[in-house]
PDB file of C-alpha atoms in Angstrom:
ATOM      1  CA  MET A   1     114.588  66.617  96.191  1.00 86.00           C
ATOM      2  CA  GLU A   2     118.160  65.589  93.761  1.00 90.00           C
ATOM      3  CA  LYS A   3     120.598  67.815  94.721  1.00 92.00           C
ATOM      4  CA  GLN A   4     120.657  70.086  91.714  1.00 93.00           C
ATOM      5  CA  GLU A   5     116.943  69.936  92.300  1.00 95.00           C
ATOM      6  CA  LEU A   6     117.374  71.556  95.845  1.00 96.00           C
ATOM      7  CA  LYS A   7     119.489  74.053  94.055  1.00 96.00           C
ATOM      8  CA  GLN A   8     116.895  75.605  91.603  1.00 97.00           C
ATOM      9  CA  VAL A   9     114.646  75.576  94.781  1.00 98.00           C
ATOM     10  CA  GLU A  10     116.776  78.108  96.463  1.00 98.00           C
ATOM     11  CA  LEU A  11     117.751  79.863  93.507  1.00 98.00           C
ATOM     12  CA  LEU A  12     113.731  80.588  93.079  1.00 98.00           C
ATOM     13  CA  ALA A  13     113.379  82.043  96.387  1.00 98.00           C
ATOM     14  CA  THR A  14     116.392  83.493  96.572  1.00 98.00           C
ATOM     15  CA  LYS A  15     115.442  85.803  93.352  1.00 98.00           C
ATOM     16  CA  LEU A  16     111.907  85.917  95.676  1.00 98.00           C
ATOM     17  CA  ARG A  17     112.895  87.197  98.041  1.00 98.00           C
ATOM     18  CA  ARG A  18     116.079  90.423  96.367  1.00 98.00           C
ATOM     19  CA  ASP A  19     112.185  91.133  94.261  1.00 98.00           C
ATOM     20  CA  VAL A  20     109.888  91.388  97.196  1.00 98.00           C
ATOM     21  CA  LEU A  21     112.750  93.368  98.981  1.00 98.00           C
ATOM     22  CA  ALA A  22     113.301  95.636  95.996  1.00 98.00           C
ATOM     23  CA  MET A  23     109.904  95.980  95.584  1.00 98.00           C
ATOM     24  CA  LEU A  24     108.556  96.854  98.215  1.00 98.00           C
ATOM     25  CA  GLN A  25     111.856  99.064  98.963  1.00 98.00           C
ATOM     26  CA  LYS A  26     110.399 101.583  95.869  1.00 97.00           C
ATOM     27  CA  ARG A  27     107.115 101.553  96.955  1.00 97.00           C
ATOM     28  CA  GLY A  28     108.033 103.130 100.168  1.00 97.00           C
ATOM     29  CA  TYR A  29     105.555 100.791 102.878  1.00 97.00           C
ATOM     30  CA  GLY A  30     104.225  97.061 102.684  1.00 97.00           C
ATOM     31  CA  HIS A  31     104.170  93.332 104.441  1.00 98.00           C
ATOM     32  CA  VAL A  32     107.421  92.748 104.008  1.00 98.00           C
ATOM     33  CA  GLY A  33     107.491  89.514 107.276  1.00 97.00           C
ATOM     34  CA  GLY A  34     104.847  87.327 105.823  1.00 98.00           C
ATOM     35  CA  SER A  35     106.404  87.618 102.662  1.00 98.00           C
ATOM     36  CA  LEU A  36     109.616  86.228 103.119  1.00 98.00           C
ATOM     37  CA  SER A  37     108.179  83.767 105.292  1.00 98.00           C
ATOM     38  CA  LEU A  38     106.427  81.368 102.374  1.00 98.00           C
ATOM     39  CA  ALA A  39     109.139  82.740  99.923  1.00 98.00           C
ATOM     40  CA  ASP A  40     110.188  79.000 100.279  1.00 98.00           C
ATOM     41  CA  LEU A  41     107.020  76.929  99.897  1.00 98.00           C
ATOM     42  CA  TYR A  42     107.011  78.866  97.183  1.00 98.00           C
ATOM     43  CA  ALA A  43     109.375  77.588  95.476  1.00 98.00           C
ATOM     44  CA  VAL A  44     109.412  74.140  96.265  1.00 98.00           C
ATOM     45  CA  LEU A  45     105.028  74.771  94.959  1.00 98.00           C
ATOM     46  CA  TYR A  46     106.677  76.068  91.779  1.00 98.00           C
ATOM     47  CA  THR A  47     109.548  74.417  90.997  1.00 97.00           C
ATOM     48  CA  LYS A  48     108.890  71.288  91.695  1.00 96.00           C
ATOM     49  CA  HIS A  49     104.775  70.502  92.305  1.00 98.00           C
ATOM     50  CA  LEU A  50     102.861  73.646  90.754  1.00 98.00           C
ATOM     51  CA  ARG A  51     101.707  71.982  87.782  1.00 98.00           C
ATOM     52  CA  HIS A  52     100.648  75.720  85.795  1.00 98.00           C
ATOM     53  CA  ARG A  53     101.176  76.972  82.492  1.00 98.00           C
ATOM     54  CA  SER A  54     102.910  80.588  81.970  1.00 97.00           C
ATOM     55  CA  ASP A  55     101.602  81.345  78.823  1.00 97.00           C
ATOM     56  CA  ASN A  56      98.510  80.325  79.619  1.00 98.00           C
ATOM     57  CA  PRO A  57      97.600  81.408  82.633  1.00 97.00           C
ATOM     58  CA  THR A  58      93.373  80.573  83.121  1.00 97.00           C
ATOM     59  CA  TRP A  59      95.358  76.565  81.152  1.00 97.00           C
ATOM     60  CA  ASP A  60      92.661  74.275  82.714  1.00 97.00           C
ATOM     61  CA  GLY A  61      94.544  71.657  83.192  1.00 97.00           C
ATOM     62  CA  ARG A  62      96.161  73.315  86.110  1.00 98.00           C
ATOM     63  CA  ASP A  63      96.565  73.560  90.191  1.00 98.00           C
ATOM     64  CA  ARG A  64      95.359  76.550  92.267  1.00 98.00           C
ATOM     65  CA  ILE A  65      96.012  78.836  94.761  1.00 98.00           C
ATOM     66  CA  VAL A  66      94.874  80.504  96.462  1.00 98.00           C
ATOM     67  CA  LEU A  67      96.470  83.141  99.710  1.00 98.00           C
ATOM     68  CA  SER A  68      94.241  83.684 101.450  1.00 98.00           C
ATOM     69  CA  LYS A  69      96.500  85.662 103.045  1.00 97.00           C
ATOM     70  CA  GLY A  70      96.228  88.273 100.548  1.00 96.00           C
ATOM     71  CA  HIS A  71      98.478  91.002 101.668  1.00 97.00           C
ATOM     72  CA  ALA A  72     101.023  88.720 101.076  1.00 98.00           C
ATOM     73  CA  GLY A  73     100.762  89.161  97.502  1.00 98.00           C
ATOM     74  CA  PRO A  74     104.643  90.300  96.853  1.00 98.00           C
ATOM     75  CA  VAL A  75     105.413  87.076  97.122  1.00 98.00           C
ATOM     76  CA  MET A  76     103.230  85.663  94.418  1.00 98.00           C
ATOM     77  CA  TYR A  77     103.422  88.495  92.785  1.00 98.00           C
ATOM     78  CA  SER A  78     107.873  87.863  92.410  1.00 98.00           C
ATOM     79  CA  CYS A  79     106.723  84.240  91.645  1.00 98.00           C
ATOM     80  CA  LEU A  80     105.115  84.878  88.963  1.00 98.00           C
ATOM     81  CA  ALA A  81     107.307  87.453  87.314  1.00 98.00           C
ATOM     82  CA  GLU A  82     109.875  85.305  87.708  1.00 98.00           C
ATOM     83  CA  GLU A  83     108.473  82.271  86.031  1.00 98.00           C
ATOM     84  CA  GLY A  84     107.125  84.842  83.484  1.00 98.00           C
ATOM     85  CA  TYR A  85     103.602  85.285  84.006  1.00 98.00           C
ATOM     86  CA  PHE A  86     104.300  89.047  82.897  1.00 98.00           C
ATOM     87  CA  PRO A  87     106.968  90.831  82.826  1.00 97.00           C
ATOM     88  CA  GLY A  88     109.847  92.121  85.387  1.00 97.00           C
ATOM     89  CA  GLU A  89     108.899  96.048  85.568  1.00 97.00           C
ATOM     90  CA  TRP A  90     105.572  95.168  86.623  1.00 98.00           C
ATOM     91  CA  LEU A  91     106.824  94.850  90.132  1.00 98.00           C
ATOM     92  CA  PHE A  92     107.881  98.153  90.203  1.00 97.00           C
ATOM     93  CA  THR A  93     104.216  99.843  90.176  1.00 97.00           C
ATOM     94  CA  LEU A  94     102.752  97.648  93.375  1.00 97.00           C
ATOM     95  CA  ASN A  95     100.322  99.281  94.828  1.00 95.00           C
ATOM     96  CA  ASP A  96      99.957 102.252  92.638  1.00 95.00           C
ATOM     97  CA  GLY A  97      97.176 104.375  90.718  1.00 94.00           C
ATOM     98  CA  GLY A  98      95.942 101.563  87.872  1.00 95.00           C
ATOM     99  CA  THR A  99      98.660  98.956  88.850  1.00 97.00           C
ATOM    100  CA  ARG A 100      97.727  95.554  87.691  1.00 98.00           C
ATOM    101  CA  LEU A 101      99.408  94.567  91.524  1.00 98.00           C
ATOM    102  CA  PRO A 102      97.152  95.743  93.946  1.00 97.00           C
ATOM    103  CA  SER A 103      98.813  95.244  97.438  1.00 94.00           C
ATOM    104  CA  HIS A 104      95.817  92.193  98.113  1.00 96.00           C
ATOM    105  CA  THR A 105      95.549  89.428  95.288  1.00 97.00           C
ATOM    106  CA  ASP A 106      92.465  90.245  92.279  1.00 97.00           C
ATOM    107  CA  ARG A 107      92.105  87.542  90.208  1.00 97.00           C
ATOM    108  CA  LEU A 108      91.320  90.105  87.146  1.00 97.00           C
ATOM    109  CA  LYS A 109      94.066  92.175  87.767  1.00 97.00           C
ATOM    110  CA  THR A 110      97.200  89.483  87.728  1.00 98.00           C
ATOM    111  CA  PRO A 111      98.360  86.977  85.366  1.00 98.00           C
ATOM    112  CA  GLY A 112      98.167  83.386  87.433  1.00 98.00           C
ATOM    113  CA  VAL A 113      96.801  84.192  90.077  1.00 98.00           C
ATOM    114  CA  ASP A 114      93.109  82.548  90.855  1.00 97.00           C
ATOM    115  CA  ALA A 115      91.313  83.987  94.073  1.00 97.00           C
ATOM    116  CA  THR A 116      90.657  87.628  94.723  1.00 97.00           C
ATOM    117  CA  THR A 117      91.873  87.837  98.746  1.00 97.00           C
ATOM    118  CA  GLY A 118      92.774  90.274 101.390  1.00 90.00           C
ATOM    119  CA  SER A 119      89.599  90.532 103.455  1.00 94.00           C
ATOM    120  CA  LEU A 120      90.873  87.922 106.304  1.00 95.00           C
ATOM    121  CA  GLY A 121      88.991  84.277 106.201  1.00 96.00           C
ATOM    122  CA  GLN A 122      86.779  84.705 103.269  1.00 97.00           C
ATOM    123  CA  GLY A 123      89.454  82.784 101.044  1.00 98.00           C
ATOM    124  CA  THR A 124      89.623  79.261 102.723  1.00 98.00           C
ATOM    125  CA  SER A 125      85.531  78.952 101.786  1.00 98.00           C
ATOM    126  CA  VAL A 126      86.624  80.670  97.938  1.00 98.00           C
ATOM    127  CA  ALA A 127      89.426  76.878  97.885  1.00 98.00           C
ATOM    128  CA  ALA A 128      86.490  75.313  99.330  1.00 98.00           C
ATOM    129  CA  GLY A 129      84.617  76.014  96.534  1.00 98.00           C
ATOM    130  CA  ILE A 130      87.371  75.131  93.676  1.00 98.00           C
ATOM    131  CA  ALA A 131      87.881  72.095  95.602  1.00 98.00           C
ATOM    132  CA  TYR A 132      84.441  70.766  95.910  1.00 98.00           C
ATOM    133  CA  ALA A 133      83.676  71.892  92.095  1.00 98.00           C
ATOM    134  CA  LEU A 134      87.322  70.032  90.994  1.00 98.00           C
ATOM    135  CA  HIS A 135      85.865  67.122  93.359  1.00 98.00           C
ATOM    136  CA  LEU A 136      82.422  66.780  91.441  1.00 98.00           C
ATOM    137  CA  GLN A 137      83.507  67.236  88.082  1.00 97.00           C
ATOM    138  CA  HIS A 138      86.277  64.624  88.763  1.00 97.00           C
ATOM    139  CA  LYS A 139      89.536  66.135  88.191  1.00 97.00           C
ATOM    140  CA  ASP A 140      92.963  66.126  89.740  1.00 96.00           C
ATOM    141  CA  ASN A 141      93.277  69.350  89.669  1.00 98.00           C
ATOM    142  CA  TYR A 142      94.892  69.996  93.758  1.00 98.00           C
ATOM    143  CA  THR A 143      93.879  72.685  95.459  1.00 98.00           C
ATOM    144  CA  TYR A 144      96.919  74.388  97.413  1.00 98.00           C
ATOM    145  CA  LEU A 145      95.070  76.961 100.749  1.00 98.00           C
ATOM    146  CA  ILE A 146      97.097  79.413 102.258  1.00 98.00           C
ATOM    147  CA  VAL A 147      96.354  80.863 105.251  1.00 98.00           C
ATOM    148  CA  GLY A 148      98.478  82.829 107.170  1.00 98.00           C
ATOM    149  CA  ASP A 149      98.327  82.122 111.873  1.00 97.00           C
ATOM    150  CA  GLY A 150      96.637  85.076 112.735  1.00 97.00           C
ATOM    151  CA  GLU A 151      94.621  84.936 110.449  1.00 97.00           C
ATOM    152  CA  LEU A 152      93.062  81.971 111.958  1.00 98.00           C
ATOM    153  CA  ASN A 153      91.360  83.787 114.616  1.00 97.00           C
ATOM    154  CA  GLU A 154      88.430  84.439 111.861  1.00 97.00           C
ATOM    155  CA  GLY A 155      85.749  81.522 112.353  1.00 97.00           C
ATOM    156  CA  GLN A 156      85.111  81.310 108.570  1.00 97.00           C
ATOM    157  CA  CYS A 157      88.607  79.765 108.325  1.00 98.00           C
ATOM    158  CA  TRP A 158      87.587  76.449 110.989  1.00 98.00           C
ATOM    159  CA  GLU A 159      83.343  76.475 109.095  1.00 98.00           C
ATOM    160  CA  ALA A 160      85.606  75.993 105.697  1.00 98.00           C
ATOM    161  CA  PHE A 161      87.838  73.888 107.206  1.00 98.00           C
ATOM    162  CA  GLU A 162      85.360  71.737 108.804  1.00 98.00           C
ATOM    163  CA  PHE A 163      83.775  71.433 105.486  1.00 98.00           C
ATOM    164  CA  ILE A 164      86.697  69.942 103.259  1.00 98.00           C
ATOM    165  CA  ALA A 165      87.067  68.253 105.991  1.00 98.00           C
ATOM    166  CA  ALA A 166      83.512  66.427 105.830  1.00 98.00           C
ATOM    167  CA  HIS A 167      84.000  66.471 102.172  1.00 98.00           C
ATOM    168  CA  ARG A 168      87.494  64.059 102.185  1.00 98.00           C
ATOM    169  CA  LEU A 169      88.644  66.691 100.380  1.00 98.00           C
ATOM    170  CA  SER A 170      91.986  65.487  99.400  1.00 98.00           C
ATOM    171  CA  ASN A 171      93.274  67.704  96.457  1.00 98.00           C
ATOM    172  CA  CYS A 172      92.540  70.814  98.714  1.00 98.00           C
ATOM    173  CA  ILE A 173      96.603  70.949 100.305  1.00 98.00           C
ATOM    174  CA  VAL A 174      96.056  73.575 103.560  1.00 98.00           C
ATOM    175  CA  PHE A 175      99.097  75.305 105.096  1.00 98.00           C
ATOM    176  CA  ILE A 176      99.704  76.323 107.872  1.00 98.00           C
ATOM    177  CA  ASP A 177     101.613  80.155 107.452  1.00 98.00           C
ATOM    178  CA  ASN A 178     102.318  79.857 111.309  1.00 98.00           C
ATOM    179  CA  ASN A 179     105.087  82.509 111.465  1.00 98.00           C
ATOM    180  CA  LYS A 180     103.663  84.018 114.646  1.00 98.00           C
ATOM    181  CA  LYS A 181     102.667  86.907 114.554  1.00 97.00           C
ATOM    182  CA  GLN A 182     100.536  89.181 112.922  1.00 96.00           C
ATOM    183  CA  LEU A 183      99.136  93.059 112.173  1.00 94.00           C
ATOM    184  CA  ASP A 184      98.676  93.618 116.013  1.00 93.00           C
ATOM    185  CA  GLY A 185     101.598  91.730 117.406  1.00 95.00           C
ATOM    186  CA  ARG A 186     102.626  88.424 118.833  1.00 97.00           C
ATOM    187  CA  CYS A 187      99.093  85.882 117.816  1.00 96.00           C
ATOM    188  CA  GLU A 188      99.922  84.527 121.828  1.00 97.00           C
ATOM    189  CA  ASP A 189      99.331  87.138 123.417  1.00 96.00           C
ATOM    190  CA  ILE A 190      96.356  88.371 120.582  1.00 96.00           C
ATOM    191  CA  LEU A 191      94.071  85.084 120.760  1.00 96.00           C
ATOM    192  CA  TYR A 192      96.262  82.484 121.924  1.00 96.00           C
ATOM    193  CA  PRO A 193      96.158  79.765 118.794  1.00 96.00           C
ATOM    194  CA  PHE A 194      97.107  75.678 121.029  1.00 96.00           C
ATOM    195  CA  ASP A 195      98.455  73.898 118.921  1.00 98.00           C
ATOM    196  CA  TYR A 196      97.447  73.962 115.214  1.00 98.00           C
ATOM    197  CA  THR A 197      98.362  70.348 114.144  1.00 98.00           C
ATOM    198  CA  GLU A 198      95.959  68.832 117.023  1.00 98.00           C
ATOM    199  CA  LYS A 199      93.832  71.224 116.231  1.00 98.00           C
ATOM    200  CA  MET A 200      93.376  70.216 111.904  1.00 98.00           C
ATOM    201  CA  LYS A 201      93.790  66.157 113.294  1.00 98.00           C
ATOM    202  CA  ALA A 202      90.526  67.112 115.256  1.00 98.00           C
ATOM    203  CA  PHE A 203      88.679  68.484 111.979  1.00 97.00           C
ATOM    204  CA  GLY A 204      89.556  65.353 110.463  1.00 97.00           C
ATOM    205  CA  PHE A 205      92.213  66.305 108.754  1.00 98.00           C
ATOM    206  CA  MET A 206      95.540  64.341 108.130  1.00 98.00           C
ATOM    207  CA  ALA A 207      98.496  67.111 109.693  1.00 98.00           C
ATOM    208  CA  GLN A 208     101.685  67.641 109.955  1.00 98.00           C
ATOM    209  CA  CYS A 209     104.127  70.195 110.520  1.00 98.00           C
ATOM    210  CA  VAL A 210     107.264  70.855 108.827  1.00 98.00           C
ATOM    211  CA  ASN A 211     109.844  74.173 108.779  1.00 98.00           C
ATOM    212  CA  GLY A 212     108.299  76.329 106.072  1.00 98.00           C
ATOM    213  CA  GLN A 213     112.276  77.079 105.575  1.00 98.00           C
ATOM    214  CA  ASP A 214     113.025  73.549 104.758  1.00 98.00           C
ATOM    215  CA  ALA A 215     112.801  72.932 101.309  1.00 98.00           C
ATOM    216  CA  GLU A 216     113.094  69.228 101.655  1.00 97.00           C
ATOM    217  CA  ALA A 217     111.329  68.836 104.349  1.00 98.00           C
ATOM    218  CA  LEU A 218     108.189  71.003 102.822  1.00 98.00           C
ATOM    219  CA  ASP A 219     108.817  68.918  99.106  1.00 98.00           C
ATOM    220  CA  CYS A 220     107.978  65.352 101.967  1.00 98.00           C
ATOM    221  CA  ALA A 221     105.033  66.898 103.511  1.00 98.00           C
ATOM    222  CA  ILE A 222     104.012  67.686 100.369  1.00 98.00           C
ATOM    223  CA  GLN A 223     103.988  64.942  98.221  1.00 98.00           C
ATOM    224  CA  ARG A 224     102.940  62.980 101.669  1.00 98.00           C
ATOM    225  CA  ALA A 225      99.672  64.773 101.597  1.00 98.00           C
ATOM    226  CA  LYS A 226      98.989  64.168  97.845  1.00 98.00           C
ATOM    227  CA  ASP A 227      99.428  60.284  98.711  1.00 98.00           C
ATOM    228  CA  ASN A 228      96.657  60.393 101.428  1.00 98.00           C
ATOM    229  CA  LYS A 229      93.508  59.902  99.164  1.00 97.00           C
ATOM    230  CA  SER A 230      91.430  59.427 102.040  1.00 97.00           C
ATOM    231  CA  SER A 231      90.904  62.550 104.461  1.00 97.00           C
ATOM    232  CA  ALA A 232      91.880  66.387 103.818  1.00 97.00           C
ATOM    233  CA  ASN A 233      95.516  67.283 104.353  1.00 98.00           C
ATOM    234  CA  ALA A 234      97.052  70.243 106.054  1.00 98.00           C
ATOM    235  CA  ILE A 235     100.307  70.651 106.209  1.00 98.00           C
ATOM    236  CA  VAL A 236     101.686  73.854 109.377  1.00 98.00           C
ATOM    237  CA  LEU A 237     104.282  76.041 108.240  1.00 98.00           C
ATOM    238  CA  ASP A 238     106.738  76.766 111.400  1.00 98.00           C
ATOM    239  CA  THR A 239     108.162  79.857 109.405  1.00 98.00           C
ATOM    240  CA  ILE A 240     110.220  83.042 110.571  1.00 98.00           C
ATOM    241  CA  LYS A 241     108.761  86.062 109.854  1.00 98.00           C
ATOM    242  CA  GLY A 242     110.662  87.725 107.397  1.00 98.00           C
ATOM    243  CA  ALA A 243     112.551  85.130 107.347  1.00 98.00           C
ATOM    244  CA  GLY A 244     116.352  85.537 105.111  1.00 97.00           C
ATOM    245  CA  ILE A 245     117.416  88.913 105.937  1.00 97.00           C
ATOM    246  CA  PRO A 246     118.074  88.880 109.728  1.00 97.00           C
ATOM    247  CA  TYR A 247     117.414  93.289 110.045  1.00 98.00           C
ATOM    248  CA  PHE A 248     114.089  91.711 109.054  1.00 98.00           C
ATOM    249  CA  GLU A 249     113.600  88.957 111.330  1.00 98.00           C
ATOM    250  CA  ASN A 250     114.593  91.148 113.801  1.00 97.00           C
ATOM    251  CA  ALA A 251     112.265  93.287 113.608  1.00 96.00           C
ATOM    252  CA  GLU A 252     109.656  93.278 116.351  1.00 95.00           C
ATOM    253  CA  MET A 253     106.406  94.780 114.926  1.00 96.00           C
ATOM    254  CA  ASN A 254     107.522  92.971 111.037  1.00 96.00           C
ATOM    255  CA  HIS A 255     103.594  92.311 109.238  1.00 97.00           C
ATOM    256  CA  SER A 256     104.002  95.934 107.391  1.00 96.00           C
ATOM    257  CA  MET A 257     106.762  97.809 106.905  1.00 98.00           C
ATOM    258  CA  LYS A 258     108.228 101.601 106.141  1.00 98.00           C
ATOM    259  CA  TRP A 259     111.307 102.188 104.484  1.00 98.00           C
ATOM    260  CA  ASN A 260     111.548 105.793 105.636  1.00 97.00           C
ATOM    261  CA  ASN A 261     114.917 105.736 107.346  1.00 97.00           C
ATOM    262  CA  ASP A 262     118.663 105.323 106.338  1.00 98.00           C
ATOM    263  CA  GLU A 263     118.692 101.983 108.721  1.00 98.00           C
ATOM    264  CA  ILE A 264     115.960  99.902 106.679  1.00 98.00           C
ATOM    265  CA  ASN A 265     117.317 101.191 103.720  1.00 98.00           C
ATOM    266  CA  ALA A 266     120.758 100.194 104.324  1.00 98.00           C
ATOM    267  CA  ALA A 267     119.649  96.599 105.565  1.00 98.00           C
ATOM    268  CA  THR A 268     117.704  96.077 102.112  1.00 98.00           C
ATOM    269  CA  ASP A 269     120.446  96.833 100.314  1.00 98.00           C
ATOM    270  CA  GLU A 270     122.811  94.912 101.818  1.00 98.00           C
ATOM    271  CA  ALA A 271     120.543  92.207 101.484  1.00 98.00           C
ATOM    272  CA  ILE A 272     119.479  92.823  97.692  1.00 98.00           C
ATOM    273  CA  ALA A 273     122.868  92.357  97.128  1.00 97.00           C
ATOM    274  CA  GLY A 274     123.538  89.661  98.501  1.00 98.00           C
ATOM    275  CA  PHE A 275     120.942  87.982  97.068  1.00 98.00           C
ATOM    276  CA  ASP A 276     122.223  88.760  93.718  1.00 97.00           C
ATOM    277  CA  GLN A 277     125.712  87.140  94.103  1.00 97.00           C
ATOM    278  CA  ARG A 278     124.088  84.042  96.266  1.00 97.00           C
ATOM    279  CA  ILE A 279     121.779  84.241  92.547  1.00 97.00           C
ATOM    280  CA  ALA A 280     125.038  84.287  90.206  1.00 96.00           C
ATOM    281  CA  ALA A 281     126.164  82.302  91.717  1.00 96.00           C
ATOM    282  CA  LEU A 282     123.527  79.568  91.805  1.00 96.00           C
ATOM    283  CA  ALA A 283     122.722  79.872  88.714  1.00 94.00           C
ATOM    284  CA  PHE A 284     126.718  79.747  87.573  1.00 94.00           C
ATOM    285  CA  GLU A 285     126.400  75.811  88.531  1.00 93.00           C
ATOM    286  CA  LEU A 286     123.339  74.998  87.691  1.00 93.00           C
ATOM    287  CA  ASN A 287     124.217  75.871  83.754  1.00 88.00           C
ATOM    288  CA  GLY A 288     128.048  77.905  83.766  1.00 77.00           C
ATOM    289  CA  GLN A 289     126.511  80.860  82.264  1.00 58.00           C
ATOM    290  CA  SER A 290     125.621  83.550  84.903  1.00 49.00           C
ATOM    291  CA  LYS A 291     128.610  85.822  86.584  1.00 46.00           C
ATOM    292  CA  ALA A 292     128.237  87.910  89.687  1.00 44.00           C
ATOM    293  CA  CYS A 293     125.947  91.294  88.989  1.00 46.00           C
ATOM    294  CA  PRO A 294     128.654  94.163  89.142  1.00 41.00           C
ATOM    295  CA  CYS A 295     125.901  96.272  89.669  1.00 42.00           C
ATOM    296  CA  SER A 296     125.439  94.325  93.382  1.00 43.00           C
ATOM    297  CA  GLY A 297     125.899  96.911  96.267  1.00 44.00           C
ATOM    298  CA  ASP A 298     125.263 100.086  93.824  1.00 43.00           C
ATOM    299  CA  ASP A 299     122.951 102.380  96.134  1.00 43.00           C
ATOM    300  CA  ASP A 300     121.372 103.984  92.962  1.00 40.00           C
ATOM    301  CA  THR A 301     117.829 102.938  92.244  1.00 40.00           C
ATOM    302  CA  GLN A 302     118.278 101.841  88.989  1.00 37.00           C
ATOM    303  CA  ALA A 303     121.117  99.157  89.593  1.00 35.00           C
ATOM    304  CA  ARG A 304     119.016  97.844  92.577  1.00 38.00           C
ATOM    305  CA  ALA A 305     116.316  97.514  89.965  1.00 37.00           C
ATOM    306  CA  CYS A 306     118.328  94.832  88.142  1.00 38.00           C
ATOM    307  CA  THR A 307     116.993  92.631  91.172  1.00 36.00           C
ATOM    308  CA  ALA A 308     114.328  91.972  88.423  1.00 36.00           C
ATOM    309  CA  ARG A 309     116.741  89.497  86.313  1.00 38.00           C
ATOM    310  CA  ILE A 310     120.881  88.137  86.452  1.00 32.00           C
ATOM    311  CA  GLN A 311     121.522  88.401  83.722  1.00 36.00           C
ATOM    312  CA  CYS A 312     124.616  90.995  83.316  1.00 36.00           C
ATOM    313  CA  ASP A 313     126.197  91.972  80.583  1.00 35.00           C
ATOM    314  CA  GLU A 314     130.574  92.970  80.033  1.00 32.00           C
ATOM    315  CA  GLY A 315     128.652  97.107  81.294  1.00 34.00           C
ATOM    316  CA  GLY A 316     126.933  95.818  84.163  1.00 34.00           C
ATOM    317  CA  GLU A 317     123.639  96.238  83.718  1.00 32.00           C
ATOM    318  CA  ALA A 318     120.379  93.589  82.978  1.00 30.00           C
TER     319      ALA A 318
END
């Protein structure tokens, strides 16, 4: 990656982490850990690799993303908002009655979502079907399948992987978010996973393992997968649940959390303020127009809501 590309990826990843925290704090609860662990992957995909059009979400030439671990919807919603699929204000309606942003992703509700997911394991079969259909139509669109490590306790995942590998669907790139934890605790304590990379190789995939928080490593791995046309492709992401904010990284039970005490709210406010400052600095480096947001660090909800955008006027309002 060029230096400017890396800054663009970091800018988007920082926005995603900020937006995820802001929307979950506003909601009062939500799936924080597995959303934050995917921020860097989403930033790399949308900055460099994914073919998409925010003004035409159903464009036939687009690549597809199937977020099989649908509870990580907050990071996907944040990315779609930042990419212009819908107004940033939607983020603060997460899981409200009648919202367009339900707790788990729904293609009939949210522009830019290609698959309704959330019942763990089923997204793998959906992605296999999409990739196979595109293959039969001789189209070059990619299907990016994102699954969780805990999700791989579901046998359906391995049936779908066998189908993808048997048909040599090189147009389907499988990402395994190996953040080491699931709803009830650490994956190794619930059902020991062994080595995901070796297991995927045994199923017939070209499998790579990379640091899922390293943009350059992600970019190289994705490009290697794209260059491989002879077999199915899998990339195991060595990630940290809650990545990017020490408070959430260090929380043992960080799959889903509640914003119900001063400690978590203070940690969130501090992280958002730091992200706002970093976003302003990166935006200035990239285009020379942004400046630090004067309302970063304020405690009121409206100040935190300015996380939806980084451009601030002299009065400090987004």
